CSV table of C-alpha atoms (C1' of nucleotides) in Angstrom, one decimal:
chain,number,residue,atom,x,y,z
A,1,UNK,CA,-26.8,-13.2,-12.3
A,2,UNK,CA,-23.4,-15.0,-12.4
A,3,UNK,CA,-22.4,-18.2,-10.0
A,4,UNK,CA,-20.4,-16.4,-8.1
A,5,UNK,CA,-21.2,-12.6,-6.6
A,6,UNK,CA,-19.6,-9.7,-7.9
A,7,UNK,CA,-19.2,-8.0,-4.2
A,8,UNK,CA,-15.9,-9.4,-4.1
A,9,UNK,CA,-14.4,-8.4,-7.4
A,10,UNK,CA,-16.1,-4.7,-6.4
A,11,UNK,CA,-14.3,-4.6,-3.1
A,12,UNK,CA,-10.7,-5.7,-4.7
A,13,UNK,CA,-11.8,-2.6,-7.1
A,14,UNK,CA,-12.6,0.0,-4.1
A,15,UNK,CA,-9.4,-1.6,-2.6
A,16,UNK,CA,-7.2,-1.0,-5.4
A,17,UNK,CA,-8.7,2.6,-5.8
A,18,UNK,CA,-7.5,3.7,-2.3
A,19,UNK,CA,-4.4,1.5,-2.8
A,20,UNK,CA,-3.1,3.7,-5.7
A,21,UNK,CA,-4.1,6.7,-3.6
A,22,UNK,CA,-2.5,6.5,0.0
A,23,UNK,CA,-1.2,2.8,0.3
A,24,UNK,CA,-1.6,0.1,2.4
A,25,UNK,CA,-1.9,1.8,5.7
A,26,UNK,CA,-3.9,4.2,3.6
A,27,UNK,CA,-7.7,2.8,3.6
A,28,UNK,CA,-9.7,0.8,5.9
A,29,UNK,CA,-12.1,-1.8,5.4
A,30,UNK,CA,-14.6,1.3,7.1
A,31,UNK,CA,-13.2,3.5,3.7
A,32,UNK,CA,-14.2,0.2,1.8
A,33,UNK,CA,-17.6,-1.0,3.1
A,34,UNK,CA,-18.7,2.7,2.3
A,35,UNK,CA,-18.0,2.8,-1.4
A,36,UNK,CA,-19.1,-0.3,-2.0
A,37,UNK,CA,-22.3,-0.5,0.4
A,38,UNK,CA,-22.1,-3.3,2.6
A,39,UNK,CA,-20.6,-3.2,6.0
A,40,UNK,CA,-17.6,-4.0,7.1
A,41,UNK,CA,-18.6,-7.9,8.3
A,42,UNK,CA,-19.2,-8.5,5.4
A,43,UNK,CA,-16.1,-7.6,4.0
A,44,UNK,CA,-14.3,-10.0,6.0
A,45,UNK,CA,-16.7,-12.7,4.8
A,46,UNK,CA,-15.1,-12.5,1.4
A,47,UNK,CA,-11.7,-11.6,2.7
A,48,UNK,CA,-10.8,-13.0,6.2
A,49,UNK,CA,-7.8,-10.6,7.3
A,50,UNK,CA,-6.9,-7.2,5.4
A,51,UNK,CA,-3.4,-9.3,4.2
A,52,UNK,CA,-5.7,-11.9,2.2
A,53,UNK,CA,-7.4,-8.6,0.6
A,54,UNK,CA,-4.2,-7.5,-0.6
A,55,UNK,CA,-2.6,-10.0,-1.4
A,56,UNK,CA,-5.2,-11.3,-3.5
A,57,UNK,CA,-5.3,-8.2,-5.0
A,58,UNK,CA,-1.6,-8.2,-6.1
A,59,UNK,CA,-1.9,-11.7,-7.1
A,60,UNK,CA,-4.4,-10.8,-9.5
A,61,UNK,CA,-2.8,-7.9,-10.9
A,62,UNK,CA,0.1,-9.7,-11.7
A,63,UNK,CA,-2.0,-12.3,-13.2
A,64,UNK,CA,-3.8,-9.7,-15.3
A,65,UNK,CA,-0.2,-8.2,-16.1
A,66,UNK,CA,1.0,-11.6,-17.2
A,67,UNK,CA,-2.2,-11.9,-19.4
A,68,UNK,CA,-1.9,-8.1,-20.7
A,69,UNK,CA,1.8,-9.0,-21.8
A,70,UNK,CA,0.8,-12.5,-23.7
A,71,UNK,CA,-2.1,-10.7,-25.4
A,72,UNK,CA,-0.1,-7.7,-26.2
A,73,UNK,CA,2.4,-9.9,-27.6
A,74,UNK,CA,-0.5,-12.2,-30.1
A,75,UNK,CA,0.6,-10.7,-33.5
A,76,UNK,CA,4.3,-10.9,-32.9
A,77,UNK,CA,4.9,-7.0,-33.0
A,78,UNK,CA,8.6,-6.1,-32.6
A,79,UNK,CA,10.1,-4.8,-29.7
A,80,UNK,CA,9.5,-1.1,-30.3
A,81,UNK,CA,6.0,-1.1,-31.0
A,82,UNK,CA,5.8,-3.6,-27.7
A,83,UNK,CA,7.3,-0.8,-25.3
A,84,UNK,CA,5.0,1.6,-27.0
A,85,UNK,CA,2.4,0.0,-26.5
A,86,UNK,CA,3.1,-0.8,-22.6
A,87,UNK,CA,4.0,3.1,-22.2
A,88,UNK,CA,1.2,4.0,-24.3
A,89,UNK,CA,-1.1,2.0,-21.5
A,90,UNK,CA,0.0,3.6,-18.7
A,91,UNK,CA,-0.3,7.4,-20.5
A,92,UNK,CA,-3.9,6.3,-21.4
A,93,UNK,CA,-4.2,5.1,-17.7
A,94,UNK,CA,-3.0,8.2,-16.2
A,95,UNK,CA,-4.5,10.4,-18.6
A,96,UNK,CA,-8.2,8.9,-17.8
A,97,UNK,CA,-7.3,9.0,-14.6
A,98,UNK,CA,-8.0,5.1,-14.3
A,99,UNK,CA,-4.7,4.2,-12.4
A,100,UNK,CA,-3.0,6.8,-11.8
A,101,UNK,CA,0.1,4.7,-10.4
A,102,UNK,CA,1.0,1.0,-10.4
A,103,UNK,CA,-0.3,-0.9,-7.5
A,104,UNK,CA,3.0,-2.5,-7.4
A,105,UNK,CA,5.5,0.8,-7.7
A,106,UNK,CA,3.6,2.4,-4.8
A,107,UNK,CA,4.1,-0.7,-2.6
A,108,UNK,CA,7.3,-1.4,-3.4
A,109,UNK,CA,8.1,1.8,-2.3
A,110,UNK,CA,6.8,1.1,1.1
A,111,UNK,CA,7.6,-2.7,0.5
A,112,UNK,CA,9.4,-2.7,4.4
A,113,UNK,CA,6.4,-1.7,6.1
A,114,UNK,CA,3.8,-4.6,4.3
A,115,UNK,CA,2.7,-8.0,5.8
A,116,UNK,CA,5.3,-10.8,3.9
A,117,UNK,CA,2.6,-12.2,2.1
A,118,UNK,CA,1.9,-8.6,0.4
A,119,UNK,CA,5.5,-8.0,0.2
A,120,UNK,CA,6.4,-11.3,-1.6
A,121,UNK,CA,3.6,-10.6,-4.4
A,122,UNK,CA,5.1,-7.5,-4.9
A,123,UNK,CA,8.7,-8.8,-5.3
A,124,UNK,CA,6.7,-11.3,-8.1
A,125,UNK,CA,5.8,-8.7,-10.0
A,126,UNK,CA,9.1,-6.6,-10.4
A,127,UNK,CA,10.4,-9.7,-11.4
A,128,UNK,CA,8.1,-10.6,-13.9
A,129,UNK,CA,8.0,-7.2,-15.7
A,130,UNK,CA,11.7,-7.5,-15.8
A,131,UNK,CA,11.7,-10.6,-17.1
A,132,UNK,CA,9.7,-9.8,-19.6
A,133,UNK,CA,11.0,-6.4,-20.3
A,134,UNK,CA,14.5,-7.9,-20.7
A,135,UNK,CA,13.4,-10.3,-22.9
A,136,UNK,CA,11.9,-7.5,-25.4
A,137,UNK,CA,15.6,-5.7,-24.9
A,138,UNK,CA,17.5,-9.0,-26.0
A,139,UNK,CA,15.0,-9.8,-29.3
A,140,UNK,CA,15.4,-5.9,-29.6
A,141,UNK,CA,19.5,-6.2,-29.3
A,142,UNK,CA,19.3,-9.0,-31.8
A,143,UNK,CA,17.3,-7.8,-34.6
A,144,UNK,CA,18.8,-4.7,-34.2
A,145,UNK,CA,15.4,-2.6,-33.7
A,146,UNK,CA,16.6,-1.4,-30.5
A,147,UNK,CA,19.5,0.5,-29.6
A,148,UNK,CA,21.0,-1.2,-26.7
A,149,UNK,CA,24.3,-0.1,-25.1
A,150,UNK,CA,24.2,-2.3,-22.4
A,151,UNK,CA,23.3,-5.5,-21.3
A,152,UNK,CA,19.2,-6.2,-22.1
A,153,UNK,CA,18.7,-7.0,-18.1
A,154,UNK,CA,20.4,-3.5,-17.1
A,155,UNK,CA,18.6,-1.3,-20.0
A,156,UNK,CA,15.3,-3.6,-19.2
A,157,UNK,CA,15.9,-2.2,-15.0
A,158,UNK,CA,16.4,1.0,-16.0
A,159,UNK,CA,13.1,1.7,-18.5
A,160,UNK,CA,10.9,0.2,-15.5
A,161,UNK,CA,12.8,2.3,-13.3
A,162,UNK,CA,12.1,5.3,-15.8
A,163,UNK,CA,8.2,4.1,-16.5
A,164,UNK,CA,7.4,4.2,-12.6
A,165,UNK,CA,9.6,7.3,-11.6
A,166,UNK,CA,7.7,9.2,-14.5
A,167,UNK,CA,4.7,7.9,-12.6
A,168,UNK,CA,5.8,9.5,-9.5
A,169,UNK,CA,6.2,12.4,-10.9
A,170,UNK,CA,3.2,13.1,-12.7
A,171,UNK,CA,1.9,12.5,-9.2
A,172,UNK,CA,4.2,15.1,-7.7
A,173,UNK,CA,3.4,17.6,-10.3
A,174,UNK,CA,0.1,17.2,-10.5
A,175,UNK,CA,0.5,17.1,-14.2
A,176,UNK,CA,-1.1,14.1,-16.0
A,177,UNK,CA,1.0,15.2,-19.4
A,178,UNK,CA,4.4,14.7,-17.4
A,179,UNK,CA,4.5,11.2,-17.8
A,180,UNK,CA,4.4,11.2,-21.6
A,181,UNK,CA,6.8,14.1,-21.7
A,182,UNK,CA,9.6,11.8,-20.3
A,183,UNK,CA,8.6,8.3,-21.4
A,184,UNK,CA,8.5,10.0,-25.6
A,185,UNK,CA,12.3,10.6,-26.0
A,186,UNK,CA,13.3,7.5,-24.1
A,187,UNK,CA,11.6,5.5,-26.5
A,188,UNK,CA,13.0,7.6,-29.5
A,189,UNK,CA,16.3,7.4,-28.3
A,190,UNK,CA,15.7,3.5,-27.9
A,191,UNK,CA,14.6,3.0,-31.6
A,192,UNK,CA,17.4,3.7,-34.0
A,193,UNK,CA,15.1,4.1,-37.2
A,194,UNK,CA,12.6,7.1,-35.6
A,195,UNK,CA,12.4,9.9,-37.4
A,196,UNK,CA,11.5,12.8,-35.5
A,197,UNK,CA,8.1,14.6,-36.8
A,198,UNK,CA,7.1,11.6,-38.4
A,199,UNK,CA,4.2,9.4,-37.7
B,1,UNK,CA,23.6,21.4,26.4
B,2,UNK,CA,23.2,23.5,23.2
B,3,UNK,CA,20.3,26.2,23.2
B,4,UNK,CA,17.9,24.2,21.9
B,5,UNK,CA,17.0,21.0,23.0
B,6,UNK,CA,18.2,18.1,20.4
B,7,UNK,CA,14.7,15.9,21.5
B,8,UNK,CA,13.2,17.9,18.7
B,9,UNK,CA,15.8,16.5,15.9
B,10,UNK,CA,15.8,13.4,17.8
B,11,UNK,CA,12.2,13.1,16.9
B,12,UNK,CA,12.1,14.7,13.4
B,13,UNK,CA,15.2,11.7,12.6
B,14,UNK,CA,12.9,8.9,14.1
B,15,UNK,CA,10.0,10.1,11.8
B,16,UNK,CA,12.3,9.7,8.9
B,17,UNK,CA,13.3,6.7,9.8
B,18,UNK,CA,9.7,5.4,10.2
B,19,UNK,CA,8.5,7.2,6.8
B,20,UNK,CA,11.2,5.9,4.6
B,21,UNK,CA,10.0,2.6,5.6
B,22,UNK,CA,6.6,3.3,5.4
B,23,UNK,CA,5.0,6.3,4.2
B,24,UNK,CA,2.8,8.6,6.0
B,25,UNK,CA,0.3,6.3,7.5
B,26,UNK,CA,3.0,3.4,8.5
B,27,UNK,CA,3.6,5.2,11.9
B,28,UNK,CA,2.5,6.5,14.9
B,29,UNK,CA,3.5,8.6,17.7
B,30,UNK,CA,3.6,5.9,20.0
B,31,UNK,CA,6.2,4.4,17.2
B,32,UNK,CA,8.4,7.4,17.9
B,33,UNK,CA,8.0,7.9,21.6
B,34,UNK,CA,9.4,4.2,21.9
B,35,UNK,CA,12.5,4.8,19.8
B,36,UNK,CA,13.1,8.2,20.9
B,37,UNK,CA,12.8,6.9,24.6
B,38,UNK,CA,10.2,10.0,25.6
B,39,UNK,CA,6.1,9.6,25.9
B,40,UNK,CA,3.8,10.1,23.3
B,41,UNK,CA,2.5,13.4,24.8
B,42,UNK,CA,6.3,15.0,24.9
B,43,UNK,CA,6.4,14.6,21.2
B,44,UNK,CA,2.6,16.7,20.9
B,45,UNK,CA,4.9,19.3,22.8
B,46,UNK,CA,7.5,19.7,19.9
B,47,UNK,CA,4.8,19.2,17.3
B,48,UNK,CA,1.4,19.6,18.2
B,49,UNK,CA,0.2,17.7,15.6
B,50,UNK,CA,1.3,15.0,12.8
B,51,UNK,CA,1.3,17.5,10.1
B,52,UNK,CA,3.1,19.7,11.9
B,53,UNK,CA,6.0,17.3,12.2
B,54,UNK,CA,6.0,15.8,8.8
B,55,UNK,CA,5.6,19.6,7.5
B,56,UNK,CA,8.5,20.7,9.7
B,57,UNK,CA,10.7,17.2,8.2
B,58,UNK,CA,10.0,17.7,4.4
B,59,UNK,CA,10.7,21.5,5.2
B,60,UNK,CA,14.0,21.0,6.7
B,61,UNK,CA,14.8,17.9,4.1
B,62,UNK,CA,14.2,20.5,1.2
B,63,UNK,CA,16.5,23.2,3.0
B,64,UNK,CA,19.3,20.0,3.4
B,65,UNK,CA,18.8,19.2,-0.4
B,66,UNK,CA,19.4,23.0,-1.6
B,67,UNK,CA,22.2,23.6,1.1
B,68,UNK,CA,23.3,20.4,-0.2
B,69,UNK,CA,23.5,21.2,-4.0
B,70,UNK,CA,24.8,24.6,-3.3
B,71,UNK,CA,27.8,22.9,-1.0
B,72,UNK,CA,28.1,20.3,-4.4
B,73,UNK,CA,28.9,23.1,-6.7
B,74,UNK,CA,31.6,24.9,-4.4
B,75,UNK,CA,34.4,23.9,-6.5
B,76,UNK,CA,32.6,24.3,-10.0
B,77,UNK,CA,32.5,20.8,-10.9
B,78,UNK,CA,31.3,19.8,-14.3
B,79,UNK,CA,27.6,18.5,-15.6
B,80,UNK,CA,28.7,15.1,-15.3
B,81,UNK,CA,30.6,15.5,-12.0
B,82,UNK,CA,27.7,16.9,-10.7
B,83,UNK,CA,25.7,14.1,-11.9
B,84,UNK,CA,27.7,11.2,-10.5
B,85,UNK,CA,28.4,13.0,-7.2
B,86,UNK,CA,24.3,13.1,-6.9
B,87,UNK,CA,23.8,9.6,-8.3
B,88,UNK,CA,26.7,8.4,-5.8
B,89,UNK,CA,25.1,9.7,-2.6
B,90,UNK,CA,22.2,7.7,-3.2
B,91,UNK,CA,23.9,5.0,-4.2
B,92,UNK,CA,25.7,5.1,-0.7
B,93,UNK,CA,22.7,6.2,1.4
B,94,UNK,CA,21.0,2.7,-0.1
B,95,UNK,CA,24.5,0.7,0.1
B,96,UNK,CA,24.6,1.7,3.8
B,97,UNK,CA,20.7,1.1,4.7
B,98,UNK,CA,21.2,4.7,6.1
B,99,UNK,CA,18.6,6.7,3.8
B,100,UNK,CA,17.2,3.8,1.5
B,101,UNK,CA,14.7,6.0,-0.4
B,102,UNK,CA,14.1,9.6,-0.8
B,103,UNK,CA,11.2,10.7,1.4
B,104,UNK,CA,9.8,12.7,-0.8
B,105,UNK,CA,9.9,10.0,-3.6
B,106,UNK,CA,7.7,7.9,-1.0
B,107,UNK,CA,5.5,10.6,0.1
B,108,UNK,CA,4.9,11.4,-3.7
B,109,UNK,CA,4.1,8.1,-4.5
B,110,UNK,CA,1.0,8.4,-1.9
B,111,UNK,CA,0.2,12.1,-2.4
B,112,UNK,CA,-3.4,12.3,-2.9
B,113,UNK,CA,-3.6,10.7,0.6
B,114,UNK,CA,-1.1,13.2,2.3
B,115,UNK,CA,-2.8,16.1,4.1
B,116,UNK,CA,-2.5,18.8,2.1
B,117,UNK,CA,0.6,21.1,4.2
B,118,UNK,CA,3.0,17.9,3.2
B,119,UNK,CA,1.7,17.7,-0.4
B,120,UNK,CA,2.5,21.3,-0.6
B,121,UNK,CA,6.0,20.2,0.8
B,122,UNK,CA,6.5,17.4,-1.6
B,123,UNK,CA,6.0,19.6,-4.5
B,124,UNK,CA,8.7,22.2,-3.8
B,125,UNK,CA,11.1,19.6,-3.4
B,126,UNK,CA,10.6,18.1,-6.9
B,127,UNK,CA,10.0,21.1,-8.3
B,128,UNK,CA,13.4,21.9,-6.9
B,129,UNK,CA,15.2,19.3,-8.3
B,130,UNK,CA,14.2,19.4,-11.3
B,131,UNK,CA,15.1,23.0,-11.7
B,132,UNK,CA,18.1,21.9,-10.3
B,133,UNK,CA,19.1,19.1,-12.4
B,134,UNK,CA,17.2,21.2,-15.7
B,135,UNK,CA,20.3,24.0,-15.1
B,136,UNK,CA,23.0,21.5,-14.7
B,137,UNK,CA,21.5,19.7,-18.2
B,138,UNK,CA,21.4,23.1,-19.9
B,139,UNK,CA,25.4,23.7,-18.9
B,140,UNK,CA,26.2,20.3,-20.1
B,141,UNK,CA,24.3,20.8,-23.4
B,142,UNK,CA,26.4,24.1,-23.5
B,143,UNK,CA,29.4,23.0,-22.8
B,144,UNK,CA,29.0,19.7,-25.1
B,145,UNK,CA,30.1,17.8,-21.7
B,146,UNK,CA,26.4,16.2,-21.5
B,147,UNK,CA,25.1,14.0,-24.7
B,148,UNK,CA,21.4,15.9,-24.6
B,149,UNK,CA,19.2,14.7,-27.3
B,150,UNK,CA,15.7,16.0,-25.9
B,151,UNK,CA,15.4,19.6,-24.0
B,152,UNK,CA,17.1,20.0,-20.8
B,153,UNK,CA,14.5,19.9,-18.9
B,154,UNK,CA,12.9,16.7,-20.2
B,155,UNK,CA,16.4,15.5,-20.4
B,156,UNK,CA,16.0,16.6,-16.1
B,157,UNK,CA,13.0,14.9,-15.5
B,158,UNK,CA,14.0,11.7,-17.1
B,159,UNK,CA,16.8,11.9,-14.9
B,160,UNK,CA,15.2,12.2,-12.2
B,161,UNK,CA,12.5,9.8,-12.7
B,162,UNK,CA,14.9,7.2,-13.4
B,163,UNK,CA,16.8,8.1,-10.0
B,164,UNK,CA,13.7,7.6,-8.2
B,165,UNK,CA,12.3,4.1,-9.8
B,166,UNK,CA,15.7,2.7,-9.6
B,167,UNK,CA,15.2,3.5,-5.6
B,168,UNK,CA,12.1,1.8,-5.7
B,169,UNK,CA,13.4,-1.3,-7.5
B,170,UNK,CA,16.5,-1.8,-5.6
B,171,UNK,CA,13.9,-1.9,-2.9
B,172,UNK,CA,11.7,-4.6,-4.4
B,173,UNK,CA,14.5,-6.8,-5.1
B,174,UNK,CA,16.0,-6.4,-2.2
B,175,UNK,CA,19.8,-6.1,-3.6
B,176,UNK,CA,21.3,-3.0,-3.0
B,177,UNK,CA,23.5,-3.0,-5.8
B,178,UNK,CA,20.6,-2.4,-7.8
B,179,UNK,CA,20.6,1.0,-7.9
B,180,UNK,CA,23.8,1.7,-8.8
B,181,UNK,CA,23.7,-1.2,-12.1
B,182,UNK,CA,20.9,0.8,-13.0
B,183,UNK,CA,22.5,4.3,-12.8
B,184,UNK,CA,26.0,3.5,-13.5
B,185,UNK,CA,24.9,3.0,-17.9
B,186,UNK,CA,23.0,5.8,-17.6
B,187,UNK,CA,25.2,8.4,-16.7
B,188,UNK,CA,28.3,6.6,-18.9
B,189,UNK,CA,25.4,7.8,-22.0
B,190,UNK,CA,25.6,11.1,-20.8
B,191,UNK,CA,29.1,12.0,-20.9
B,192,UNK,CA,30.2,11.6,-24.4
B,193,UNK,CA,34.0,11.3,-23.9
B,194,UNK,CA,33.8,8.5,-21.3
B,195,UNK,CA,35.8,6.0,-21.7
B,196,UNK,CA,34.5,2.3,-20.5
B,197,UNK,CA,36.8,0.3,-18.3
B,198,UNK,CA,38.8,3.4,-17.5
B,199,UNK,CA,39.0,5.3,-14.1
C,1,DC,C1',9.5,33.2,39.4
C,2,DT,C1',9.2,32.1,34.6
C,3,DG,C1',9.4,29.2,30.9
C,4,DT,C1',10.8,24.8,28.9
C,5,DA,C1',10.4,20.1,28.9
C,6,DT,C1',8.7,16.3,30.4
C,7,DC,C1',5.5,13.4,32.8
C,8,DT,C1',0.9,10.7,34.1
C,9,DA,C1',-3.6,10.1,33.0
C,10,DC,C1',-6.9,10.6,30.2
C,11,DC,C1',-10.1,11.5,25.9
C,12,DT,C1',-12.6,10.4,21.5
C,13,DA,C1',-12.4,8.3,17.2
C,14,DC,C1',-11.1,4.7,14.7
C,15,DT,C1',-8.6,0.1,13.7
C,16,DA,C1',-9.0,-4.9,12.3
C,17,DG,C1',-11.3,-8.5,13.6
C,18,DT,C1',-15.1,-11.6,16.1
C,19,DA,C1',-19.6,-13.5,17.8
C,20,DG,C1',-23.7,-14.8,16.7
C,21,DG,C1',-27.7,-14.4,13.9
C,22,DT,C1',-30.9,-13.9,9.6
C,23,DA,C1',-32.9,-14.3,4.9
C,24,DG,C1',-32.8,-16.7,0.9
C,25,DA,C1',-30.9,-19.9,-2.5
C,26,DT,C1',-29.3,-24.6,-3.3
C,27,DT,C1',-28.9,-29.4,-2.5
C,28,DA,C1',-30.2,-34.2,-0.6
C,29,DC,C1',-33.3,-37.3,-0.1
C,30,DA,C1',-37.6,-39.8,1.4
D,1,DT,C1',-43.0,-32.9,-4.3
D,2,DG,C1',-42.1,-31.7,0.5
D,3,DT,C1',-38.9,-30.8,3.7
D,4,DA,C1',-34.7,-30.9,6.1
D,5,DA,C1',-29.8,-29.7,5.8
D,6,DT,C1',-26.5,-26.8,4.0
D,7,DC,C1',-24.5,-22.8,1.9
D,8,DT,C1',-23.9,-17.9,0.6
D,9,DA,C1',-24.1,-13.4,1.7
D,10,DC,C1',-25.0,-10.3,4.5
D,11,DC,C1',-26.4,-8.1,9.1
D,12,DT,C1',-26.0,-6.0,14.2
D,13,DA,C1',-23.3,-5.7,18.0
D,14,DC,C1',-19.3,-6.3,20.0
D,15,DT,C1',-14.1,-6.8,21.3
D,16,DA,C1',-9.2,-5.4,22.2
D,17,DG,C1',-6.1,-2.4,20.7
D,18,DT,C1',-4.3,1.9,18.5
D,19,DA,C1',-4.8,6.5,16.4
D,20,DG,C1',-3.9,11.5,17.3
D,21,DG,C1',-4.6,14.7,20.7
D,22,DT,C1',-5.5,17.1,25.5
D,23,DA,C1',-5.3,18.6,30.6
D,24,DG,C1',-2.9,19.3,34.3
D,25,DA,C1',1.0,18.2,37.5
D,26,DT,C1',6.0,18.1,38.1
D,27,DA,C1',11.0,18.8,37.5
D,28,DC,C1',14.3,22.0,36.7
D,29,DA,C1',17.1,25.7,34.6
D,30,DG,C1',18.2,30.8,34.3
DNA sequence: CTGTATCTACCTACTAGTAGGTAGATTACA
DNA sequence: TGTAATCTACCTACTAGTAGGTAGATACAG
């Protein structure tokens, strides 16, 4: 067995499986002690108050967001096959059924209704993906593998805009193919060199 | 006093309100009765249950969107008049803190959790919309007066995811002006014969 | 007198969170 | 090595407060 239990990595699992379902008004630690099979004590044991839950949660996601983006970025791709590859997670995610939304777009959404310390994760996490994603546009803009009208920041806003709308709407229809249907000819019309039917 | 008592709307507004901020499970009754200035068991009288009243608000919002679109296209106005005269409402509904998100955006972000008369809801509105916008990208592929790579109605739901996430992030950052930085390049790619810095 | 709208007063189920305790593993030390 | 102290992880049983919802009385308009 490891140092340190698992029950707490299981219940920040359970908790980020009703997250991306309902919200944050949407589980309870009841919902929670029942999936994972302890009671609900216990749960506050390893998380005092329902805000330390979540906002360890979101901490952690961004940290394992930061970490995705660093490893994803190990063999220097360019910035096309980088924004495949971060659609290309979130198609497999939402194909499998895995994460069916972004922790972050669904509690952004209701980002007026969450505890502060919740909400201020949150904020952390837009701004990181921008960040980074603006950072791809500019090397993109550069090296001229991306076609980029207008500033990197702006077209870097509106492809995470894009990626979690598409989200949405896979939601709203139901449809886990939705999100690939939109997210494809965004990223052709990004690269200048695609060639339609090739590949 | 008009025929019909105005509590009702009164009621159905303050749920909006609350919903917008956030989602399904971020209010009460007891939230509305306070705002409304009524007791918790008057509002059971207008809408004997929760469902009911959401039901009856996404309902009603749907009938205000198509009314709405139909009003739009009074005066035959172009693809891309159409398209900014969409993209500006929202713009103003965020600038003015009066309707900061579509509800149906947030409710679709937390679907699987919604009781299953509002899901029902929430569907026919995007599925509206995106009929909606799928005509309006068809005419402006027609016309030549919309630059449409993909089909219309990918071209659509693009659109319209983009709309959505853009709510979502002006919402995260906070800025208001967000939405419309986000929008504003994406609509001058649409209309071929705009010319930047000009009107 | 009827129907609408509202009220007070209440219900049951559930919410997050607390109090206090137990079993077992780990550590400190004589 | 034995044992006492401490720690971890969990438990039962409880709290105050809130959830959606109901029953029945009252106010009042046509």
């Amino acid at each position: 067995m490891d140092r340190l239990s698992n029950t707490a990595d299981d219940i920040l699992a359970a908790a980020q499986r009703f997250i991306v379902a309902g919200g944050y008004n949407g589980f309870s630690y009841a919902d929670i002690a029942e999936v994972v099979g302890i009671r609900k004590a216990s749960i506050h044991h390893h998380f005092p108050s329902k805000v330390d839950l979540v906002q360890t949660l979101v901490r952690r996601y961004l940290e394992d967001a930061v970490a995705g983006m660093t490893e994803l970025e190990r063999n220097a791709p360019g910035p096309p096959e980088l924004l495949r590859t971060y659609t290309g997670f979130w198609a497999q995610c939402i194909e499998d059924a895995s994460r069916p939304i972004c922790v972050c777009a669904l509690l952004a959404s209701e980002l007026p209704a969450l505890p502060p310390e919740v909400a201020v994760e949150v904020r952390a996490y837009f701004q990181f993906l921008s960040g980074w994603l603006t950072r791809v546009f500019e090397r993109g803009a550069e090296q001229g593998t991306l076609t980029v009208a207008a500033a990197p920041r702006v077209e870097a806003e509106a492809f995470m805009a894009t990626v979690h709308g598409a989200m949405i709407s896979a939601r709203a229809y139901g449809d886990v193919l939705t999100f690939g249907m939109i997210l494809a000819p965004m990223l052709q019309k990004l690269v200048p060199e695609a060639i339609p039917g090739k590949g």
